[in-house]
Short mmCIF file of C-alpha atoms and ligand atoms in Angstrom, two decimals:
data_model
loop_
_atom_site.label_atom_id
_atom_site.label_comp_id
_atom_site.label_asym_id
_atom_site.label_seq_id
_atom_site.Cartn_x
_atom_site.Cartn_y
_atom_site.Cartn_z
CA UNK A 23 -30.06 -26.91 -27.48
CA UNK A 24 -28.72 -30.34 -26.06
CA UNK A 25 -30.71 -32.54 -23.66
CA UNK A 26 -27.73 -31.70 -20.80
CA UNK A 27 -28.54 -27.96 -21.37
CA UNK A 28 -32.27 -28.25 -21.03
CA UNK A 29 -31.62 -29.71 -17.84
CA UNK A 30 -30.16 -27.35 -15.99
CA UNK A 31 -31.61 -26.71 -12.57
CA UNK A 32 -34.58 -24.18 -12.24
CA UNK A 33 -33.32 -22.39 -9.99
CA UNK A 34 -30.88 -21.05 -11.77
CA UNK A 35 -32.92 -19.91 -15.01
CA UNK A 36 -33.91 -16.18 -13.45
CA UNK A 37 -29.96 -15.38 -12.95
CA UNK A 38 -28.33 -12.35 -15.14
CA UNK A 39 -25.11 -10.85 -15.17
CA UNK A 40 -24.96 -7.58 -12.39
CA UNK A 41 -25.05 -4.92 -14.39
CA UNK A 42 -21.84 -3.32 -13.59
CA UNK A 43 -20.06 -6.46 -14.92
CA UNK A 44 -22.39 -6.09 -18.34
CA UNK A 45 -21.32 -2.33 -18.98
CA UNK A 46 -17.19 -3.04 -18.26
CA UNK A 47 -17.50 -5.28 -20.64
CA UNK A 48 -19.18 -3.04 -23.29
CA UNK A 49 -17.14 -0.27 -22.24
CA UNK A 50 -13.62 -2.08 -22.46
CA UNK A 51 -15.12 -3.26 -26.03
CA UNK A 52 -15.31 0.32 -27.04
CA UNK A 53 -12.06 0.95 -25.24
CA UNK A 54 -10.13 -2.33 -27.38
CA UNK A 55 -10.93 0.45 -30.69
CA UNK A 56 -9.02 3.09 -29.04
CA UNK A 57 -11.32 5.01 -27.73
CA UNK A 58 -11.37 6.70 -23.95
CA UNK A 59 -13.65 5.68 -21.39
CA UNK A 60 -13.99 7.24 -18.02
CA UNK A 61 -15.26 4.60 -15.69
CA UNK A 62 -17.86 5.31 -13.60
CA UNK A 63 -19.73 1.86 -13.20
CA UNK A 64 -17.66 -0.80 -10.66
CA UNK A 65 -18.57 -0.18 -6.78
CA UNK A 66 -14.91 -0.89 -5.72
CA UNK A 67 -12.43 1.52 -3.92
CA UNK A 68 -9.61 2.67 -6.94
CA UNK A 69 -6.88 2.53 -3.47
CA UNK A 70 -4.56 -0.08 -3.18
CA UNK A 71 -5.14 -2.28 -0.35
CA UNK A 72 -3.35 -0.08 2.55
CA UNK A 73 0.58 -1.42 2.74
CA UNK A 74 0.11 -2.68 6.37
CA UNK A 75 -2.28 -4.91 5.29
CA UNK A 76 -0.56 -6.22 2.11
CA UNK A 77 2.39 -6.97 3.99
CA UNK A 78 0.51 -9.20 6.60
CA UNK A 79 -0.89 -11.46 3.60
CA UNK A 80 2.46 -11.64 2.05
CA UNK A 81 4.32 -12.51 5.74
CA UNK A 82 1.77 -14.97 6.27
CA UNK A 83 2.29 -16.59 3.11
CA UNK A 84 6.09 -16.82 3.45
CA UNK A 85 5.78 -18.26 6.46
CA UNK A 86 3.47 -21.15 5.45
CA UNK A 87 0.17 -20.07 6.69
CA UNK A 88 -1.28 -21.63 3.64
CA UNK A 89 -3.39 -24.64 5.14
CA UNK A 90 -7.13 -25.15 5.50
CA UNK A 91 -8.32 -23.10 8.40
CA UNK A 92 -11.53 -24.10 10.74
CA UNK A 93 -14.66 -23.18 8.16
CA UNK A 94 -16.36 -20.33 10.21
CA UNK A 95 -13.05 -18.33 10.42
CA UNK A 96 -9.06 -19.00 12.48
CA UNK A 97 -10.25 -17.81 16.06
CA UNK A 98 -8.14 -14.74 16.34
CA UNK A 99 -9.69 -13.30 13.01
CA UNK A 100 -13.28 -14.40 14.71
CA UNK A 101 -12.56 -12.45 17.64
CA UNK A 102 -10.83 -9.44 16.46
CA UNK A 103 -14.16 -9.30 14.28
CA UNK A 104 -16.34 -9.64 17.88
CA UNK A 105 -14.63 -6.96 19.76
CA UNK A 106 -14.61 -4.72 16.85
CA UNK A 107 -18.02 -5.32 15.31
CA UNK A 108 -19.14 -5.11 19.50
CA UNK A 109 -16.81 -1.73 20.05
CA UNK A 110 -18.80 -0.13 16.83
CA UNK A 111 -22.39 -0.65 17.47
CA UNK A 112 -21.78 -0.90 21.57
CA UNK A 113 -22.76 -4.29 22.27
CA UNK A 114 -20.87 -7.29 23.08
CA UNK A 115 -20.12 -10.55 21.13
CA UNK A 116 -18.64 -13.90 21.84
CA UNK A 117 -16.12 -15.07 18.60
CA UNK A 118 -18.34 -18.20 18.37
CA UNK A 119 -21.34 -15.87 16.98
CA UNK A 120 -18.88 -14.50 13.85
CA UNK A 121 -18.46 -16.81 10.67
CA UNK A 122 -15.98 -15.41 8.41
CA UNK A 123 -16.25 -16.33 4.45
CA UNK A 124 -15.00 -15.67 1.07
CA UNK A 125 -16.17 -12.22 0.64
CA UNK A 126 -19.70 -10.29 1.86
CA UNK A 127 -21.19 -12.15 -0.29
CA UNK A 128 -21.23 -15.80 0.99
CA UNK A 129 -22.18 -14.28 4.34
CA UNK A 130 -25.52 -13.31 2.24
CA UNK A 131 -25.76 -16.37 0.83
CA UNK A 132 -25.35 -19.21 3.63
CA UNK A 133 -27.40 -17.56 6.45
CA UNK A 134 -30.45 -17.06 3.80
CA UNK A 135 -29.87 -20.67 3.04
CA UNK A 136 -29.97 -21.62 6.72
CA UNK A 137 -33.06 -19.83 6.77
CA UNK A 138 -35.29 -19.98 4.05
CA UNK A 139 -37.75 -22.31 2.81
CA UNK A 140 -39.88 -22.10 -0.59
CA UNK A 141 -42.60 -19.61 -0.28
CA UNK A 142 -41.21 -18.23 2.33
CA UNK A 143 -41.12 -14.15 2.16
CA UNK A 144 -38.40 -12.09 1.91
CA UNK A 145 -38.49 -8.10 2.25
CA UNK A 146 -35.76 -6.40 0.23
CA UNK A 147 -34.86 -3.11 -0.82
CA UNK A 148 -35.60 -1.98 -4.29
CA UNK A 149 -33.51 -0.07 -5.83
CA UNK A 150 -30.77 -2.72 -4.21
CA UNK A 151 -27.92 -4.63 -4.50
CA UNK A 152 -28.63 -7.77 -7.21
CA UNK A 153 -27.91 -10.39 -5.39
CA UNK A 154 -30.49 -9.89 -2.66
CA UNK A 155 -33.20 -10.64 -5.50
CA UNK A 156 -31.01 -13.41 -7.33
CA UNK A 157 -30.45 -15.03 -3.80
CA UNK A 158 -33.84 -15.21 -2.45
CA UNK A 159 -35.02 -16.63 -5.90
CA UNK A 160 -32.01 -19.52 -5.93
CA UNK A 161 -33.54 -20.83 -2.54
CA UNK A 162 -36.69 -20.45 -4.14
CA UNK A 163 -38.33 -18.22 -1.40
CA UNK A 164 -40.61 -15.21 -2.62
CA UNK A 165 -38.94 -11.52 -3.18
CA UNK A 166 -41.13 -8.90 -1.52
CA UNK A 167 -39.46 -5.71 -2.63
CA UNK A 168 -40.19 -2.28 -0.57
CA UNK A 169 -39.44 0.96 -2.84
CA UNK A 170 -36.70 3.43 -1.67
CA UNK A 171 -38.02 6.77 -1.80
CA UNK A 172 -36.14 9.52 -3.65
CA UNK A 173 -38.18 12.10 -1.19
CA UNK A 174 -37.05 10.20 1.90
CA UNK A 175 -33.45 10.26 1.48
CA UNK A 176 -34.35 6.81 -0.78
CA UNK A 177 -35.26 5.27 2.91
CA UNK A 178 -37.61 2.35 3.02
CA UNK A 179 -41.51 3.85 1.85
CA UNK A 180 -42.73 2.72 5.04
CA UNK A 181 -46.19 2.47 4.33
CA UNK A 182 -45.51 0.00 1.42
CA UNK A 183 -43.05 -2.05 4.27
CA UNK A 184 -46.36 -1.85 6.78
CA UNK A 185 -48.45 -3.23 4.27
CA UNK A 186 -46.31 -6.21 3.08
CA UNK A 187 -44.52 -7.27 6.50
CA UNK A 188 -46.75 -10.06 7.73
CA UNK A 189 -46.36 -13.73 9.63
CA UNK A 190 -45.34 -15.30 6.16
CA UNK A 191 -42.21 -12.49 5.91
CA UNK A 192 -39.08 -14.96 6.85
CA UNK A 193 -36.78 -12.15 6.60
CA UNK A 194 -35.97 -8.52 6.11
CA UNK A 195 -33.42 -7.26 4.74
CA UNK A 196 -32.07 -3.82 4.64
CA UNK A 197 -28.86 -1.60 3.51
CA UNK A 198 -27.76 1.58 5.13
CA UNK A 199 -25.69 2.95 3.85
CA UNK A 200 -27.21 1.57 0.53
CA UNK A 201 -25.75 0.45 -3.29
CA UNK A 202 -27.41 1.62 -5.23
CA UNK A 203 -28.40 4.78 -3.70
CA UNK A 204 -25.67 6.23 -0.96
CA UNK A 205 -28.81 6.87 1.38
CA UNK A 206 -28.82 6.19 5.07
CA UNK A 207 -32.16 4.77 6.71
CA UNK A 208 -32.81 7.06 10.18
CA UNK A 209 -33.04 5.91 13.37
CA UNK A 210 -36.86 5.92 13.51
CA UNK A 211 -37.01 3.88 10.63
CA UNK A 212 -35.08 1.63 11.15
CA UNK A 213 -36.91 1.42 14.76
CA UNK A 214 -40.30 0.68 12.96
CA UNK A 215 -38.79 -2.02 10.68
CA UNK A 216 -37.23 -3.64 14.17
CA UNK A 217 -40.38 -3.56 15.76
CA UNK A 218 -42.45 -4.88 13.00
CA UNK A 219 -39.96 -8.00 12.23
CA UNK A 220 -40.40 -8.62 16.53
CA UNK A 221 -44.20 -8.44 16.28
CA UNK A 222 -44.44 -10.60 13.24
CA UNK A 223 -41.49 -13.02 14.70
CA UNK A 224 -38.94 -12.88 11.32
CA UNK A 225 -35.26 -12.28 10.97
CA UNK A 226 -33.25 -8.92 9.78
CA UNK A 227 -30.47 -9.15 7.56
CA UNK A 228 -28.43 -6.05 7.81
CA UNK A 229 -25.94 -5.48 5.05
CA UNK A 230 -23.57 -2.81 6.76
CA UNK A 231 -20.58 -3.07 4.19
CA UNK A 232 -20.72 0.83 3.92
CA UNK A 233 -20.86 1.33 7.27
CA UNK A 234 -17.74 3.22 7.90
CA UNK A 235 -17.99 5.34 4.35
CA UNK A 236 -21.14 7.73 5.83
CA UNK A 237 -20.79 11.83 5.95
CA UNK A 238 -23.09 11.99 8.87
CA UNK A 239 -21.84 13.40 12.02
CA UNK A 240 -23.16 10.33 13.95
CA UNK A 241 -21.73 6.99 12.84
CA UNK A 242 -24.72 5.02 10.92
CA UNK A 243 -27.00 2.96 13.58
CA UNK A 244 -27.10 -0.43 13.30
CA UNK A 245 -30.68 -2.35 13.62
CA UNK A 246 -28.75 -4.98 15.75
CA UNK A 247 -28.62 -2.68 18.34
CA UNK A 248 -32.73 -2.31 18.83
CA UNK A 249 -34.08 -4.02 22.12
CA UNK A 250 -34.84 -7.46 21.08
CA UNK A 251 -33.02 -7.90 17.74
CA UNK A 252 -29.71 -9.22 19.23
CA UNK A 253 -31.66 -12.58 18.84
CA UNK A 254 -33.03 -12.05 15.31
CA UNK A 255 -30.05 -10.07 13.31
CA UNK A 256 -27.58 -11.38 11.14
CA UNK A 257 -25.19 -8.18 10.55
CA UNK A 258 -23.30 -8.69 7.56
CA UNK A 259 -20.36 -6.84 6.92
CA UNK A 260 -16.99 -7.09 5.03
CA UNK A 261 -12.93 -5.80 4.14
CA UNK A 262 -13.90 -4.51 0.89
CA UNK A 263 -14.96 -1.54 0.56
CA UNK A 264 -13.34 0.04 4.29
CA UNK A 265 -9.47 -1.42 2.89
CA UNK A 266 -10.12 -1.68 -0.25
CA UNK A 267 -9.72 -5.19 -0.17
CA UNK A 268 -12.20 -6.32 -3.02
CA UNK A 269 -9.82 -9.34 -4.84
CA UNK A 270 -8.74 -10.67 -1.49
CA UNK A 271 -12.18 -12.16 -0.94
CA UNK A 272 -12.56 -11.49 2.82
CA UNK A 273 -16.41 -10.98 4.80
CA UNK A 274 -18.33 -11.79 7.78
CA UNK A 275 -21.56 -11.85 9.97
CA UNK A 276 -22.10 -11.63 13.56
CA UNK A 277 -25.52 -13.68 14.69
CA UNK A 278 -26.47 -15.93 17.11
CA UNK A 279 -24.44 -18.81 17.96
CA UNK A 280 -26.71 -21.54 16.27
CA UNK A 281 -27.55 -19.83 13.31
CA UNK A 282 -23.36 -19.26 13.32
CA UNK A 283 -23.20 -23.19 13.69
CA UNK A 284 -25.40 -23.92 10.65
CA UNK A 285 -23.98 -21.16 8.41
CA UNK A 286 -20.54 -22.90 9.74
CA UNK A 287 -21.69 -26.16 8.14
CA UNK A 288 -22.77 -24.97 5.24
CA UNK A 289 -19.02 -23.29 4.60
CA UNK A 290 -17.64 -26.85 5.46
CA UNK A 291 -19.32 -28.19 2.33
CA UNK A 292 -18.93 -25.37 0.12
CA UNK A 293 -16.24 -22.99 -0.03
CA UNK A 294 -14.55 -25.14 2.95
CA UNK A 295 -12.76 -22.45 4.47
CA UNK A 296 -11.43 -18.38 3.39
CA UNK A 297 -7.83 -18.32 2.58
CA UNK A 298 -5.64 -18.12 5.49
CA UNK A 299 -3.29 -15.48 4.66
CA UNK A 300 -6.18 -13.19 3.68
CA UNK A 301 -7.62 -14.21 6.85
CA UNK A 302 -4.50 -13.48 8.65
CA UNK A 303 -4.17 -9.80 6.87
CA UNK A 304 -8.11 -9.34 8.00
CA UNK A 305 -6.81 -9.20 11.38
CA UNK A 306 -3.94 -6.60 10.38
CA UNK A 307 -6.88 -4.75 9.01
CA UNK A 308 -9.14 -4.28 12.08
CA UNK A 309 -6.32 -4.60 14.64
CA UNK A 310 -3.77 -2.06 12.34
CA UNK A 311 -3.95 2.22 12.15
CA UNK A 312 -6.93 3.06 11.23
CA UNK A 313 -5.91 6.45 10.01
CA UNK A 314 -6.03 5.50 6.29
CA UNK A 315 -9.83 4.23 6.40
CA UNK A 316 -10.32 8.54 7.56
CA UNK A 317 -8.33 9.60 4.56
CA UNK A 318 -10.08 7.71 2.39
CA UNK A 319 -13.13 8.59 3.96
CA UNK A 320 -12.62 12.32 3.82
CA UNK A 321 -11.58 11.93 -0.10
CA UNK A 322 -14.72 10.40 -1.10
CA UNK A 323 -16.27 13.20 0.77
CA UNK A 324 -14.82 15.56 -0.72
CA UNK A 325 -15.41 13.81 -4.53
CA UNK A 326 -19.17 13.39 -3.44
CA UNK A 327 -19.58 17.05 -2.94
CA UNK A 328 -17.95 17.49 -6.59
CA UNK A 329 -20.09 15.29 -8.35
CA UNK A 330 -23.23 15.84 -6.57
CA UNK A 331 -22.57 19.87 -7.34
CA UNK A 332 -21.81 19.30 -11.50
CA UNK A 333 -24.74 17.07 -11.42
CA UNK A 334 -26.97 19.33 -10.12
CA UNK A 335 -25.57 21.79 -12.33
CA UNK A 336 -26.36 19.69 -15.79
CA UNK A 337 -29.66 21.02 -17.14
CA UNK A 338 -32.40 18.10 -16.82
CA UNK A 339 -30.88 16.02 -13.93
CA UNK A 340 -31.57 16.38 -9.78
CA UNK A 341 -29.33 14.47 -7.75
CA UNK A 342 -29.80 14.14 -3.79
CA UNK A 343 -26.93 14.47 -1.16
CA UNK A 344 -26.29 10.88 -0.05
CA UNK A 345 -25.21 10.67 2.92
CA UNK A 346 -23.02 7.32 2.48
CA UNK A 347 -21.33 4.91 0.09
CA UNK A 348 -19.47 6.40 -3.00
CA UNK A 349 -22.74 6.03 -5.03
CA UNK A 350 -24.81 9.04 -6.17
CA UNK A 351 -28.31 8.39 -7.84
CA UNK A 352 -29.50 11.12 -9.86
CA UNK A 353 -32.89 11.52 -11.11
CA UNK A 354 -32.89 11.74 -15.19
CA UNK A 355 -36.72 11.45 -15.72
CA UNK A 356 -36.41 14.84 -17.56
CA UNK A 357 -35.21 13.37 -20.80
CA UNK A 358 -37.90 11.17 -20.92
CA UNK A 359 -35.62 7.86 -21.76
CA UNK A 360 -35.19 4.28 -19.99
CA UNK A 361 -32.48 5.04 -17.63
CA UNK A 362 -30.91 1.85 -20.01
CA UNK A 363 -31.27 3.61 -23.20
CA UNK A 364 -29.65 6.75 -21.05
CA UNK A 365 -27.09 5.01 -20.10
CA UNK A 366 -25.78 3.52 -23.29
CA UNK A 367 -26.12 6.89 -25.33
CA UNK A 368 -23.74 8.26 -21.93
CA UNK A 369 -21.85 5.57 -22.93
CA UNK A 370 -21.54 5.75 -26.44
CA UNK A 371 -21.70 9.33 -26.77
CA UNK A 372 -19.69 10.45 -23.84
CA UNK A 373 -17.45 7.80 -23.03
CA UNK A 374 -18.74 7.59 -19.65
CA UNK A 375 -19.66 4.71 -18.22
CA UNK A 376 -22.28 4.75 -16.07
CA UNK A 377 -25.03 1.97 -14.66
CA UNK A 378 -28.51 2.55 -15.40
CA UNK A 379 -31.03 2.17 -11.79
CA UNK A 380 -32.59 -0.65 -13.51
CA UNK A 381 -29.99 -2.53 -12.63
CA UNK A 382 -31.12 -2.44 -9.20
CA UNK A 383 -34.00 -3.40 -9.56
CA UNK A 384 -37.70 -2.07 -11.72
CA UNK A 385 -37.74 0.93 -9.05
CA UNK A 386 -34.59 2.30 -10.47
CA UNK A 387 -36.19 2.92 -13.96
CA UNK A 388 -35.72 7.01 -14.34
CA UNK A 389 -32.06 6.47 -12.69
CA UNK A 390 -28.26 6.50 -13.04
CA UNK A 391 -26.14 5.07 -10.70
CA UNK A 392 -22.80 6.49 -10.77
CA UNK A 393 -19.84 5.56 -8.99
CA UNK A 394 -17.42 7.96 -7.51
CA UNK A 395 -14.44 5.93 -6.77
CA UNK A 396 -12.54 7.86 -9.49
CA UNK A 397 -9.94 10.95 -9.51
CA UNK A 398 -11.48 14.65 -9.15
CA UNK A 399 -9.91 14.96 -12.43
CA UNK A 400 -11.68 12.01 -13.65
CA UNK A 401 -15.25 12.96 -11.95
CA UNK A 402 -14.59 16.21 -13.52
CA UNK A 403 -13.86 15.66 -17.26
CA UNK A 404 -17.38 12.97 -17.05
CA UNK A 405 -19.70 15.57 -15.88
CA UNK A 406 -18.44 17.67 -18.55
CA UNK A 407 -18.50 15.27 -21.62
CA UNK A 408 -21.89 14.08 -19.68
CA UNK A 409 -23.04 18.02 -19.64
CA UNK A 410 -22.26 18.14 -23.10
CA UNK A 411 -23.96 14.94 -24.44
CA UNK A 412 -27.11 15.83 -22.79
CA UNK A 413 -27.12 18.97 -24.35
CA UNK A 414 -27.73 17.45 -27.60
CA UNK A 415 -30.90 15.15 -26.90
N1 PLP B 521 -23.35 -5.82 -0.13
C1 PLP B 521 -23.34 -4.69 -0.86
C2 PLP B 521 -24.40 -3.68 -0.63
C3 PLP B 521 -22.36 -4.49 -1.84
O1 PLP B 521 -22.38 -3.36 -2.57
C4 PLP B 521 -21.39 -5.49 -2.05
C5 PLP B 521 -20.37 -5.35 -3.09
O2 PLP B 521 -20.48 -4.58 -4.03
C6 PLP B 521 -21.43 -6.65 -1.26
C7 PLP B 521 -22.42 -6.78 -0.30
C8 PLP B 521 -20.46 -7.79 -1.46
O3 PLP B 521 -19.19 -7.50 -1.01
P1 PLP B 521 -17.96 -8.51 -1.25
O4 PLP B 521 -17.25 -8.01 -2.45
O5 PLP B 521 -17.13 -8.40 -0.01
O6 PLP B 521 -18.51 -9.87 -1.44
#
């Protein structure tokens, strides 16, 4: 190893590849021989972007909207954002409280860098999404992670969250509908968790990318909307996963207006600003028919109640009804493996590619996390080669 390579910062010597990335790339290796693979493993819708929306990004960029934009967002995106975000959860916003960015992800990133200092806590969900872990870790801060709970609909295990909230917690963060697990935290939970971060004076960090994917009759309750959070909630949420907009890079948060400011100033000297003309087809998004995001609600519906059935009907696995996402997390502690070595034999022996719930963190060991943005057919022809591979151990 050279001198420059020892040198590299600290912070960034606990980061790994996500998972899903690490299992494409084994799969396509076994797919360059020849072989099939049924893909199971990438959270990302397997629509096109709906046409409306496409269209606005190209208009925009034939018309020269291809400039630097302000850093936190152009204003109508920021306030098409407000009224909708506002309209959803029934509360009202002011444009100057949304900072748009270059994905979800950056609107993870900047507000826990606004926030955090080393040693501070930081409550997260475990099984969760990777780069709540990696995150806290880069800005040094200390993960506190609160097991999801198969029996509880993998909800928060809110004794474990009782014990470790305290006046040293920073921040809370919390995923409903959740990746890994496609469960929903209720209403009383989430209540608890908003009264705990108010009595021990920390933020909340709601990730509510999934938020329009849920089965429930209700639509999924946000914890900004808890007296007393408005103040203390950074609601993250994103075009992803709703349009199927996962390449075009496009995200957001609604907080308050100074937090806004500073996560504003950090965009300025980062990413600088989110394309414009993916910007510009953000607005087509929220402000376009909406009919398509139902369609493709109802058709992950309908694929979760196929995959959730044939799992349930493969000798050795339970799998819960999630309630949201297009994940299912099925319990395979019956074969006694590491939901890793699982995984790979599913891979190798199947040709299905699946993730194993380690990937989500140490509370995932003795799960899968499969991925249901596929075809019926698809779904199908896995849980049979999956059926059939299992068989055999
Ligand atoms: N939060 C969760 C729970 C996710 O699953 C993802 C993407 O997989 C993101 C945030 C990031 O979304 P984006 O691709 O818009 O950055």
């Amino acid at each position: 190893m050279t001198k420059a390579y020892d040198q590299l910062a600290d912070r960034t010597s606990h980061l790994v590849a996500e998972g899903a990335y690490f299992f494409l790339a084994k799969a396509q290796q076994i797919e360059a021989k020849g072989r099939e693979i049924i893909h199971l493993e990438i959270g990302q819708p397997d629509f096109q972007t709906f046409a409306n929306i496409g269209m606005a990004g190209i208009r925009a960029i034939t018309t020269g909207q291809t400039r630097y934009t302000p850093p936190a967002g152009i204003p109508p995106l920021r306030e098409a954002i407000a009224k909708y975000t506002g309209e959803r959860i029934g509360m009202t916003f002011s444009a100057d409280q949304v900072t748009v960015g270059p994905g979800a992800k950056p609107l993870l990133f900047f507000p826990m860098m606004a926030l955090l200092e080393p040693g501070d806590e930081v409550i997260y969900p475990d099984p969760g999404f990777p780069s709540y872990r990696a995150i806290i870790k880069i800005m040094g801060a200390k993960p506190v992670p609160i097991p999801l709970k198969e029996e509880k609909e993998f909800s928060f295990d809110m004794d474990e969250f009782m014990k470790k909230i305290n006046p040293r917690t920073r921040l809370v963060i919390v995923n409903s509908p959740s990746n890994p697990t496609g469960g929903i935290i209720p209403a009383q939970d989430l209540e608890t968790i908003a009264n705990a971060a108010i009595k021990n004076d920390c933020w909340v960090l709601s990730d509510e990318i999934y938020t329009r994917l849920s089965y429930t009759k209700e639509p999924v309750k946000s914890i900004m909307t808890f007296p007393g959070m408005a103040e203390r909630t950074i609601l993250m949420d994103g075009f992803s996963k709703t349009y199927a907009m996962t390449g075009w890079r496009l995200g957001y948060a609604v907080m308050p207006k100074q937090l806004a400011d500073t996560v504003g100033l950090l965009l300025t000297h980062s990413v600088g600003c989110t394309a414009t003309f993916t910007q510009i087809a953000g607005i087509e998004a929220l402000e376009g028919p909406q009919e398509q995001v139902e369609t493709v609600r109802q058709v992950f519906h309908k694929r979760r109640d196929v995959i959730v059935k044939g799992l349930n009907d493969i000798p050795g696995i339970t799998c819960q009804m999630p309630q949201g996402a297009f994940y299912v997390f099925p319990n395979i502690k019956h074969f006694g493996r590491t939901s890793d070595d699982l995984a790979n034999y599913l891979l190798q022996e199947a040709g299905v590619c699946v993730l194993p719930g380690t990937s989500f963190g140490k509370m995932g060991e003795g799960y899968l996390r499969l991925c249901y943005a596929n075809s019926i057919e698809a779904i199908e022809k896995a849980l049979e080669k999956m059926k059939d591979a299992l068989s055999k151990l």
